[in-house]
Short mmCIF file of N, CA and C in Angstrom, two decimals:
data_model
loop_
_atom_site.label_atom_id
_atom_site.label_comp_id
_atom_site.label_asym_id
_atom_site.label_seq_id
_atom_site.Cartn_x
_atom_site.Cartn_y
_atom_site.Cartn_z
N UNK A 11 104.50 102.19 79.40
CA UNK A 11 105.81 102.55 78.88
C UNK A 11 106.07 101.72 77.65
N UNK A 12 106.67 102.32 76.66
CA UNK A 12 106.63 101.92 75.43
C UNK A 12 108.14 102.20 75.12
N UNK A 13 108.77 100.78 74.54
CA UNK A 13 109.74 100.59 73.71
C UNK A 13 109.81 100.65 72.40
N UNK A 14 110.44 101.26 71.44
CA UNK A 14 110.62 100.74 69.74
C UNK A 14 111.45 100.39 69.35
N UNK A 15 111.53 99.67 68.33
CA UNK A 15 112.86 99.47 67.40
C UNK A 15 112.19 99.30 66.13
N UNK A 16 113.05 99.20 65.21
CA UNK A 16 112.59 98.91 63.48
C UNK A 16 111.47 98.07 63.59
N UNK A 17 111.32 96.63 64.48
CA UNK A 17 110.50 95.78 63.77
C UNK A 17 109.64 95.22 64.97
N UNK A 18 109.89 95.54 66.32
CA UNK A 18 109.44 95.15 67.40
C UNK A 18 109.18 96.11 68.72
N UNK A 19 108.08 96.55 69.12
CA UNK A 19 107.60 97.34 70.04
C UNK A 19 107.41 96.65 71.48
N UNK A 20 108.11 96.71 72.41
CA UNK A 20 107.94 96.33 73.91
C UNK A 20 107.09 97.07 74.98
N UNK A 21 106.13 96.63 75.25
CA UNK A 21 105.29 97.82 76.03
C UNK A 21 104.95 96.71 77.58
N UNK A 22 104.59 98.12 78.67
CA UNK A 22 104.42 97.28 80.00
C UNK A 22 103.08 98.01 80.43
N UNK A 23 102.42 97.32 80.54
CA UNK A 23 100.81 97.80 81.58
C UNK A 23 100.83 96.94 82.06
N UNK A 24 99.55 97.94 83.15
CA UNK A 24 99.30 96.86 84.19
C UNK A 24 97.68 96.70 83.75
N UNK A 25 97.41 95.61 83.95
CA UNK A 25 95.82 94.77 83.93
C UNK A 25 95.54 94.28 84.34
N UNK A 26 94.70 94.27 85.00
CA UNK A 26 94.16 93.62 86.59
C UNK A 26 94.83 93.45 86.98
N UNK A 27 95.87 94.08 88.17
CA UNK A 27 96.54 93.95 88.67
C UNK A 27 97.98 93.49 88.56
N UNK A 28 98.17 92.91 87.20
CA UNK A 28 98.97 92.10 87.06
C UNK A 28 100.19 93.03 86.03
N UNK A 29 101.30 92.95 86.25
CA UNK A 29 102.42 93.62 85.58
C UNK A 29 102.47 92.88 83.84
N UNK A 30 102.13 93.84 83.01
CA UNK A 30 102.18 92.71 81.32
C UNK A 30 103.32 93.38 80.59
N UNK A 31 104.06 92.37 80.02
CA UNK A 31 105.25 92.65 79.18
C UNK A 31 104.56 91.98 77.65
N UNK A 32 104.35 93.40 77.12
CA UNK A 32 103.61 92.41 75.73
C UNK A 32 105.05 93.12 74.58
N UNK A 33 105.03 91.88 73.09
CA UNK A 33 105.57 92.23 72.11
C UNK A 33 105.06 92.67 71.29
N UNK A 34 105.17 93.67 70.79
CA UNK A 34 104.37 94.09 69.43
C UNK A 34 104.93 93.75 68.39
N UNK A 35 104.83 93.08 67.29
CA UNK A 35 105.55 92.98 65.73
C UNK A 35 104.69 93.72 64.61
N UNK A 36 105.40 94.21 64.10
CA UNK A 36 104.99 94.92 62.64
C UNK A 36 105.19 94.01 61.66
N UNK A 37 104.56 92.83 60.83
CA UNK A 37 104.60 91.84 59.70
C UNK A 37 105.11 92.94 58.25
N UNK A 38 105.29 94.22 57.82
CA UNK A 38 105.25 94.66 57.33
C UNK A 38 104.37 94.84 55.79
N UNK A 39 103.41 93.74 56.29
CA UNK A 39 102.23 93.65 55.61
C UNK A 39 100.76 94.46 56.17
N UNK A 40 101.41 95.66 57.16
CA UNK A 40 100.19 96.41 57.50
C UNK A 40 99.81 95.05 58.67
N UNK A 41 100.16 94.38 59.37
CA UNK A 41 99.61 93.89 60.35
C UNK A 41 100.30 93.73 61.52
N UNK A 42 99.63 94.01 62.61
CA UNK A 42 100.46 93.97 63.89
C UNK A 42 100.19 92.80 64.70
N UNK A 43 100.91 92.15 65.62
CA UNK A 43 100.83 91.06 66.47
C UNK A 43 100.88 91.21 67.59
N UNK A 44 100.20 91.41 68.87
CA UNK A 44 100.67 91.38 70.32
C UNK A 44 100.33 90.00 70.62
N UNK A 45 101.70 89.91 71.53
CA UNK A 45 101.83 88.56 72.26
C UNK A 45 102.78 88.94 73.97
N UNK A 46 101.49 88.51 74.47
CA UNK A 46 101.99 88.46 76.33
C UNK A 46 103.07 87.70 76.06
N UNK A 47 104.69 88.29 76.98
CA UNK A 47 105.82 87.35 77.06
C UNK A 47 106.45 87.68 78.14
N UNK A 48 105.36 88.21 78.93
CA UNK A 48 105.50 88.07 80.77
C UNK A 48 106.23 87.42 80.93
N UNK A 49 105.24 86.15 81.28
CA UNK A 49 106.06 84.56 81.80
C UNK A 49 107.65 84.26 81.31
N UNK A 50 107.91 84.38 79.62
CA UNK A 50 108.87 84.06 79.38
C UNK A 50 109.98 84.81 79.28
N UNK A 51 109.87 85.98 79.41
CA UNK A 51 110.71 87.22 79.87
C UNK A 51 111.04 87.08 81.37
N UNK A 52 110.49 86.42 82.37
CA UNK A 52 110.83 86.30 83.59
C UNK A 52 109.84 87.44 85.09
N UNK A 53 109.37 88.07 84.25
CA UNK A 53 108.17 89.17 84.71
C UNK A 53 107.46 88.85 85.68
N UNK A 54 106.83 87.73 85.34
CA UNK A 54 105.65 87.32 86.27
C UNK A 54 105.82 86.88 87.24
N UNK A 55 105.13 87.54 89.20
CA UNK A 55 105.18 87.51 90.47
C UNK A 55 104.08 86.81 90.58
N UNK A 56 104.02 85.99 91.45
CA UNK A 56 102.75 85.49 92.37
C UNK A 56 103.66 85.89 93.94
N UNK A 57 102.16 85.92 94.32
CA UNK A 57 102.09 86.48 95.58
C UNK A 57 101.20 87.71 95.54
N UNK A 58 101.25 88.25 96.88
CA UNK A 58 100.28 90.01 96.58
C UNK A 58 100.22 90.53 95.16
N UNK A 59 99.16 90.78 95.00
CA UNK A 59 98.92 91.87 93.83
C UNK A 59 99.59 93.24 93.83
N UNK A 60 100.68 93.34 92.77
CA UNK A 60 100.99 95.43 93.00
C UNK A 60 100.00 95.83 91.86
N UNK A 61 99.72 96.87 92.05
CA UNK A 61 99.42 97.91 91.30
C UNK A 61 100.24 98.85 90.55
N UNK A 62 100.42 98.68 89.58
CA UNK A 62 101.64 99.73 89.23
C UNK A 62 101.42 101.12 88.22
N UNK A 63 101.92 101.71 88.17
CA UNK A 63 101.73 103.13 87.68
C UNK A 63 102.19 103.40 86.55
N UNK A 64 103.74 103.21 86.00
CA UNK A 64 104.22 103.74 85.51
C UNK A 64 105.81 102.35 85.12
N UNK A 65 106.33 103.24 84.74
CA UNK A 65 107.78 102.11 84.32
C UNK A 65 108.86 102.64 83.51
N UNK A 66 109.86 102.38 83.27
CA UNK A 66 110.94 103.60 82.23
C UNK A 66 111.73 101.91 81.88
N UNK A 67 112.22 102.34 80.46
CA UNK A 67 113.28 101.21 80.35
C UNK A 67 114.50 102.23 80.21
N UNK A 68 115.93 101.53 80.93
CA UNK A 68 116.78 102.39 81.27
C UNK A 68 117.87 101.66 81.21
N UNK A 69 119.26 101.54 80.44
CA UNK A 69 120.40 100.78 80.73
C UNK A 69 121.11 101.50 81.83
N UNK A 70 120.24 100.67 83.29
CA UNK A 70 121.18 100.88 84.47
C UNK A 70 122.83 100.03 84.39
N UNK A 71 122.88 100.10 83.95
CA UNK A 71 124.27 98.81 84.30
C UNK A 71 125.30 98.80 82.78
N UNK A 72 124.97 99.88 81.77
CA UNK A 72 125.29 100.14 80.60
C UNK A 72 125.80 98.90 80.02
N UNK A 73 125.86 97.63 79.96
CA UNK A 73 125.81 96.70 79.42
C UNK A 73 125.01 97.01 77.76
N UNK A 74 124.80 97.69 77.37
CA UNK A 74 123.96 98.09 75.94
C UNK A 74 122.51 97.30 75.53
N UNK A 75 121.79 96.99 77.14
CA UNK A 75 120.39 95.99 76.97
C UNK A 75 119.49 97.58 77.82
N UNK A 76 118.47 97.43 77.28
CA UNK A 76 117.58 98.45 78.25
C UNK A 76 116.97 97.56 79.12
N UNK A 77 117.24 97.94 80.12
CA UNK A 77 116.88 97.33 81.88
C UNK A 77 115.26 98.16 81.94
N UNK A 78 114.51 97.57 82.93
CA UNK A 78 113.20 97.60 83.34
C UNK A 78 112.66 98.67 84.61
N UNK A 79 112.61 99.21 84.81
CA UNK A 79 112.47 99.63 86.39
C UNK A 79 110.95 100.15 85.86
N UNK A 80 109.89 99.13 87.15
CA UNK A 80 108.71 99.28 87.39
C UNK A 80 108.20 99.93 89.07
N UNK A 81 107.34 101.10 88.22
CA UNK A 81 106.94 102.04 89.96
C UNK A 81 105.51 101.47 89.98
N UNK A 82 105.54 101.10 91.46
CA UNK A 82 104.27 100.34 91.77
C UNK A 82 103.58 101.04 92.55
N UNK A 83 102.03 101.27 92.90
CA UNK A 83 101.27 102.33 93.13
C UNK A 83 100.59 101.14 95.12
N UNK A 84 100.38 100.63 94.31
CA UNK A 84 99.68 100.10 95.65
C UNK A 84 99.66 98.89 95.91
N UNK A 85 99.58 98.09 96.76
CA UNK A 85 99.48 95.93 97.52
C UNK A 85 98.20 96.09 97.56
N UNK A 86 97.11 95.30 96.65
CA UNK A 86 96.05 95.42 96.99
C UNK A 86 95.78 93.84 96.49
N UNK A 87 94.31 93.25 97.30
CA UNK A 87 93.43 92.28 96.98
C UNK A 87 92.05 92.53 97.30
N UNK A 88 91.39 92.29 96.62
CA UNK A 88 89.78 92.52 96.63
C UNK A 88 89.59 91.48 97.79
N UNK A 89 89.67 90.68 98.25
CA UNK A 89 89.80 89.70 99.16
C UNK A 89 90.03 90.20 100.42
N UNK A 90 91.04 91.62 100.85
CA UNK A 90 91.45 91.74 101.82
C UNK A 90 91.18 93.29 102.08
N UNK A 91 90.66 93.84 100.88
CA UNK A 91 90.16 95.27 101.21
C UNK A 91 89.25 95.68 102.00
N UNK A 92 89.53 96.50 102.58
CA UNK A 92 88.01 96.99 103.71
C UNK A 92 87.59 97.59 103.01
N UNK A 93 86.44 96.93 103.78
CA UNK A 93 84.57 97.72 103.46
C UNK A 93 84.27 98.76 103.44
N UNK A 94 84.09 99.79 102.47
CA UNK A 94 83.63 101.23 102.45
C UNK A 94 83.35 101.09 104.32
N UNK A 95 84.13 102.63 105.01
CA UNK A 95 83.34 102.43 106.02
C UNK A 95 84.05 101.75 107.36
N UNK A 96 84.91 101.55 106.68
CA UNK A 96 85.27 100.23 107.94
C UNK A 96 86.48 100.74 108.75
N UNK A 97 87.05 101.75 108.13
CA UNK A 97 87.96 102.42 108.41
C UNK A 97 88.14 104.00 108.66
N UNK A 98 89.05 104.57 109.79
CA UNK A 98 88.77 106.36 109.27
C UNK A 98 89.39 106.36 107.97
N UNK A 99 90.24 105.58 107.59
CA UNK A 99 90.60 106.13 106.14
C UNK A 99 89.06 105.68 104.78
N UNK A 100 88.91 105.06 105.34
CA UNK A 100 87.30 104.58 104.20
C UNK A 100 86.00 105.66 104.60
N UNK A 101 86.27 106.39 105.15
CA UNK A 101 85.04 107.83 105.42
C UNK A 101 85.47 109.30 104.82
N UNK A 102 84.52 109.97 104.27
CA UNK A 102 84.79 111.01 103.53
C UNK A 102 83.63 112.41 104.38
N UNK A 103 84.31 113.29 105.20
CA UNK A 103 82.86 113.62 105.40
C UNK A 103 81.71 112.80 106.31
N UNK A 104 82.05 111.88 107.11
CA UNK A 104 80.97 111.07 107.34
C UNK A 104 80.57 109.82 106.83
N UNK A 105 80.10 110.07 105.20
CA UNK A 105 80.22 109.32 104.47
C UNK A 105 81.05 107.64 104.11
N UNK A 106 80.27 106.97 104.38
CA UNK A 106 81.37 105.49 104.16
C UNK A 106 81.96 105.34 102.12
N UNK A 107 83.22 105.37 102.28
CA UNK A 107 83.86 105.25 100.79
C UNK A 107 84.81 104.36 100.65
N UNK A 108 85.25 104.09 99.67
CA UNK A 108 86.67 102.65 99.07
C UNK A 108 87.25 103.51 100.08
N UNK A 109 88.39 102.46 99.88
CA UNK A 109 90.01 102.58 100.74
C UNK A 109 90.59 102.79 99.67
N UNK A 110 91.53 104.22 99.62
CA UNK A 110 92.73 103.72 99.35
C UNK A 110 92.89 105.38 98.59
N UNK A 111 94.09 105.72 98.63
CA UNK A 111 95.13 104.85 98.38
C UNK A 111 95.55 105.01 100.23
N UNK A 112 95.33 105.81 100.63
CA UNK A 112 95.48 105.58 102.53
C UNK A 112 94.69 104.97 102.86
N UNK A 113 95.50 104.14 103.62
CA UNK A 113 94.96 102.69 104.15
C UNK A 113 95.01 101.49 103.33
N UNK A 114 95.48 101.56 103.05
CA UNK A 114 95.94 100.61 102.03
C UNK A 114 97.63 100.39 101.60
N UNK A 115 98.16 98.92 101.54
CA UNK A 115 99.98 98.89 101.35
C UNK A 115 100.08 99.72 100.35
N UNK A 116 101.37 100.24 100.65
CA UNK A 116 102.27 101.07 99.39
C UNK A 116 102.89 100.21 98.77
N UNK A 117 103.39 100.45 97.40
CA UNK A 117 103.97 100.14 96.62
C UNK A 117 105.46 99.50 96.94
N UNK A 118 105.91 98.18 96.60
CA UNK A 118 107.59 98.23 96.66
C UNK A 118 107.92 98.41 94.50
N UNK A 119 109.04 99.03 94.64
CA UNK A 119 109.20 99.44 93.01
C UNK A 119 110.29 98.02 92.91
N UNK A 120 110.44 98.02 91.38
CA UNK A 120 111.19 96.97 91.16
C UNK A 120 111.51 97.20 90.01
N UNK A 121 113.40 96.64 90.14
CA UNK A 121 114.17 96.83 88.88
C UNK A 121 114.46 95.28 88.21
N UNK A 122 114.33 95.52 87.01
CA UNK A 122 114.80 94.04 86.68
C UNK A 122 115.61 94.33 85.45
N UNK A 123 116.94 93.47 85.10
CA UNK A 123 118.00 93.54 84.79
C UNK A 123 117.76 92.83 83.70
N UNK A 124 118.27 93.06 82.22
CA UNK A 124 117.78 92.17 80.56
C UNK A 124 118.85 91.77 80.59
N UNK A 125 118.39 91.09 80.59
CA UNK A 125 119.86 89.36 80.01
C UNK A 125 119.83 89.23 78.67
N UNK A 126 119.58 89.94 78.02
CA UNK A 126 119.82 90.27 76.68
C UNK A 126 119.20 89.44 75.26
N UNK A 127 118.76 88.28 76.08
CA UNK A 127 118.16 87.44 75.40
C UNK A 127 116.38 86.96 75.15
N UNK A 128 116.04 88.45 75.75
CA UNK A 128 114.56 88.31 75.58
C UNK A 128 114.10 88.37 77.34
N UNK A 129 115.04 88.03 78.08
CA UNK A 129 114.54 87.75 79.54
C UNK A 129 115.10 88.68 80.29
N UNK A 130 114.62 88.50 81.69
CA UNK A 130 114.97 89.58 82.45
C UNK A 130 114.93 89.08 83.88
N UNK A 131 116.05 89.70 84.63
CA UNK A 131 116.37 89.02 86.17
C UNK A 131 115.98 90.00 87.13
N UNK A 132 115.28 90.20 87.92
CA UNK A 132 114.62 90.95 89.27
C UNK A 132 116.56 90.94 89.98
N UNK A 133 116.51 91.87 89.87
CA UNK A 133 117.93 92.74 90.54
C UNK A 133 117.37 94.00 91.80
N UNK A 134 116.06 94.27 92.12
CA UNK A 134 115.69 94.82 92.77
C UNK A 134 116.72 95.12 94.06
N UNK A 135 117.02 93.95 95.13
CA UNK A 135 117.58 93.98 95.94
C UNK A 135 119.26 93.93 95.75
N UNK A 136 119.70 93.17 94.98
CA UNK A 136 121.38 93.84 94.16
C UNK A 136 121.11 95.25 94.24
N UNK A 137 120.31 96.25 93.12
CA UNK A 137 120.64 97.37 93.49
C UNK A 137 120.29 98.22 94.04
N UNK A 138 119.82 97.69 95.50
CA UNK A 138 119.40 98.93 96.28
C UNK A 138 118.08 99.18 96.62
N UNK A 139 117.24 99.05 95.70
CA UNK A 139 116.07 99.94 95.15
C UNK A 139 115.07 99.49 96.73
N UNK A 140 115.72 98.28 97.01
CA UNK A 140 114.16 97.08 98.13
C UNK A 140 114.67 98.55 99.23
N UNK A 141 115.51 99.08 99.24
CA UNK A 141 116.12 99.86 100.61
C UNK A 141 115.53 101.69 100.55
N UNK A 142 115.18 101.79 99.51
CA UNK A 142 113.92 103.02 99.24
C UNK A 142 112.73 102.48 100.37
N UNK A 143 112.26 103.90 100.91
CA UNK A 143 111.14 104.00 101.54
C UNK A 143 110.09 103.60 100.83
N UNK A 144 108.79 102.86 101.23
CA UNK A 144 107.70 102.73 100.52
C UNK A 144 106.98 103.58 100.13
N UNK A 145 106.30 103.90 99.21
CA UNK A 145 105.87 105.05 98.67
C UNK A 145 104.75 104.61 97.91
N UNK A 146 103.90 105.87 97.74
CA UNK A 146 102.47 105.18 96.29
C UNK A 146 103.14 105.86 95.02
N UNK A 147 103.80 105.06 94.32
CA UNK A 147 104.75 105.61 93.13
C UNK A 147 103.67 105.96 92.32
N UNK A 148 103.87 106.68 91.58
CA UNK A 148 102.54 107.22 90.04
C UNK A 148 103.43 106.88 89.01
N UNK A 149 104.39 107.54 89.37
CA UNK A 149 105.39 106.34 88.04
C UNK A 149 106.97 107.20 88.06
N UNK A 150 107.61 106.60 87.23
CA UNK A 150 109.37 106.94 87.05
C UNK A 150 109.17 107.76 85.84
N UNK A 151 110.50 108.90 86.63
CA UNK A 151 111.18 109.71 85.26
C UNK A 151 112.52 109.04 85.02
N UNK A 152 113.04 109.34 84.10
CA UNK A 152 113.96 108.86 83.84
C UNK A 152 115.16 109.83 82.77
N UNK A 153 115.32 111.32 83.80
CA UNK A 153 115.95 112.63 82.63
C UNK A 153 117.40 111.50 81.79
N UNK A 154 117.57 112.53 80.85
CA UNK A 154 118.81 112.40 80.32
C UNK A 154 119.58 113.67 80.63
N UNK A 155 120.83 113.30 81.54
CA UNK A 155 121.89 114.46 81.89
C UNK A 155 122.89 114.08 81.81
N UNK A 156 123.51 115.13 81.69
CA UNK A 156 125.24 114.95 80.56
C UNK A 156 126.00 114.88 82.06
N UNK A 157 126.75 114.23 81.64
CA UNK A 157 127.98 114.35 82.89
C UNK A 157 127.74 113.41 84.10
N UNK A 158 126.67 112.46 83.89
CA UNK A 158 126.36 112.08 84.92
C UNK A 158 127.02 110.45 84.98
N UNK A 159 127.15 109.91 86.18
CA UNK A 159 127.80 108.46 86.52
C UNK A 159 126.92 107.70 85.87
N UNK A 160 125.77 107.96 86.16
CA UNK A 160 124.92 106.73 85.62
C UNK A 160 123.31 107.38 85.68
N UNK A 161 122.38 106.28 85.62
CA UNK A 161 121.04 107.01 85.36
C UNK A 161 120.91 107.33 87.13
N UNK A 162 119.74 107.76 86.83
CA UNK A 162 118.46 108.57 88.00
C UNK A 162 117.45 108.22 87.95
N UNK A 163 116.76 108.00 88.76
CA UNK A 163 115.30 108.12 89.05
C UNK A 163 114.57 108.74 89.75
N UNK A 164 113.52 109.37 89.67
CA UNK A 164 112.95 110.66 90.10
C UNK A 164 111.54 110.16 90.83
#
């Protein structure tokens, strides 16, 4: 998911496992800069690995900051995955194969709230979102509809 503005591009992937909040700058000398600002944006989880899919930036809370909401696909560790095989969900046909995405944790999604100053606060459980069923998210829509209280997520 990709942010713009005039002079600075905000984008979120995931890489190895790990949720990345990188900055893009345009020097307007034809050169671009990415710089990881995970950590200092407030982003970065230890604990289980998610996997994530997808992401929308969205002013839930219309404060005039675009808020974060990340859909996470799967809890996984190479450490704790079963063995092609090891499982009925790891057989195909007979066949011994990976796990996943059955048999394997689902996703918890997570919203995090911009403090306007470059950072961002995990509001997940403030609004609700920890109280969604677990799911293997592929990722968030995020329509624009007239008349409505506030955003959606799909």
């Amino acid at each position: 998911m990709v942010y713009a503005s005039a002079t600075t591009t905000m984008t979120v992937s995931t890489i190895s496992s790990a949720h990345i909040l990188a900055r893009i700058a345009f020097t307007g000398t034809m050169q671009w800069y990415v710089t990881d600002v995970t950590r200092e944006a407030g982003l970065w989880e230890s604990g289980p690995a998610r996997w994530g899919a997808g992401c929308a930036f969205v002013d839930y809370n219309r404060d005039g900051h675009l808020d974060l909401f990340v859909s996470n696909y799967i809890r996984f560790s190479f450490e704790h995955a079963p063995v092609p095989g090891e499982k009925s969900t790891c057989n195909f046909k007979g066949v011994p194969v990976n796990c996943g995405p059955r048999g394997l944790p689902t996703g918890r999604h997570s919203l995090y709230r911009n403090n306007g100053d470059g950072t961002f606060t995990d509001v997940t459980k403030q609004a609700g979102i920890d109280l969604a069923t677990e799911s293997y998210g592929m990722t968030v829509v995020q329509p624009t509809l007239t008349r409505m209280a506030g955003p959606i997520f799909l």
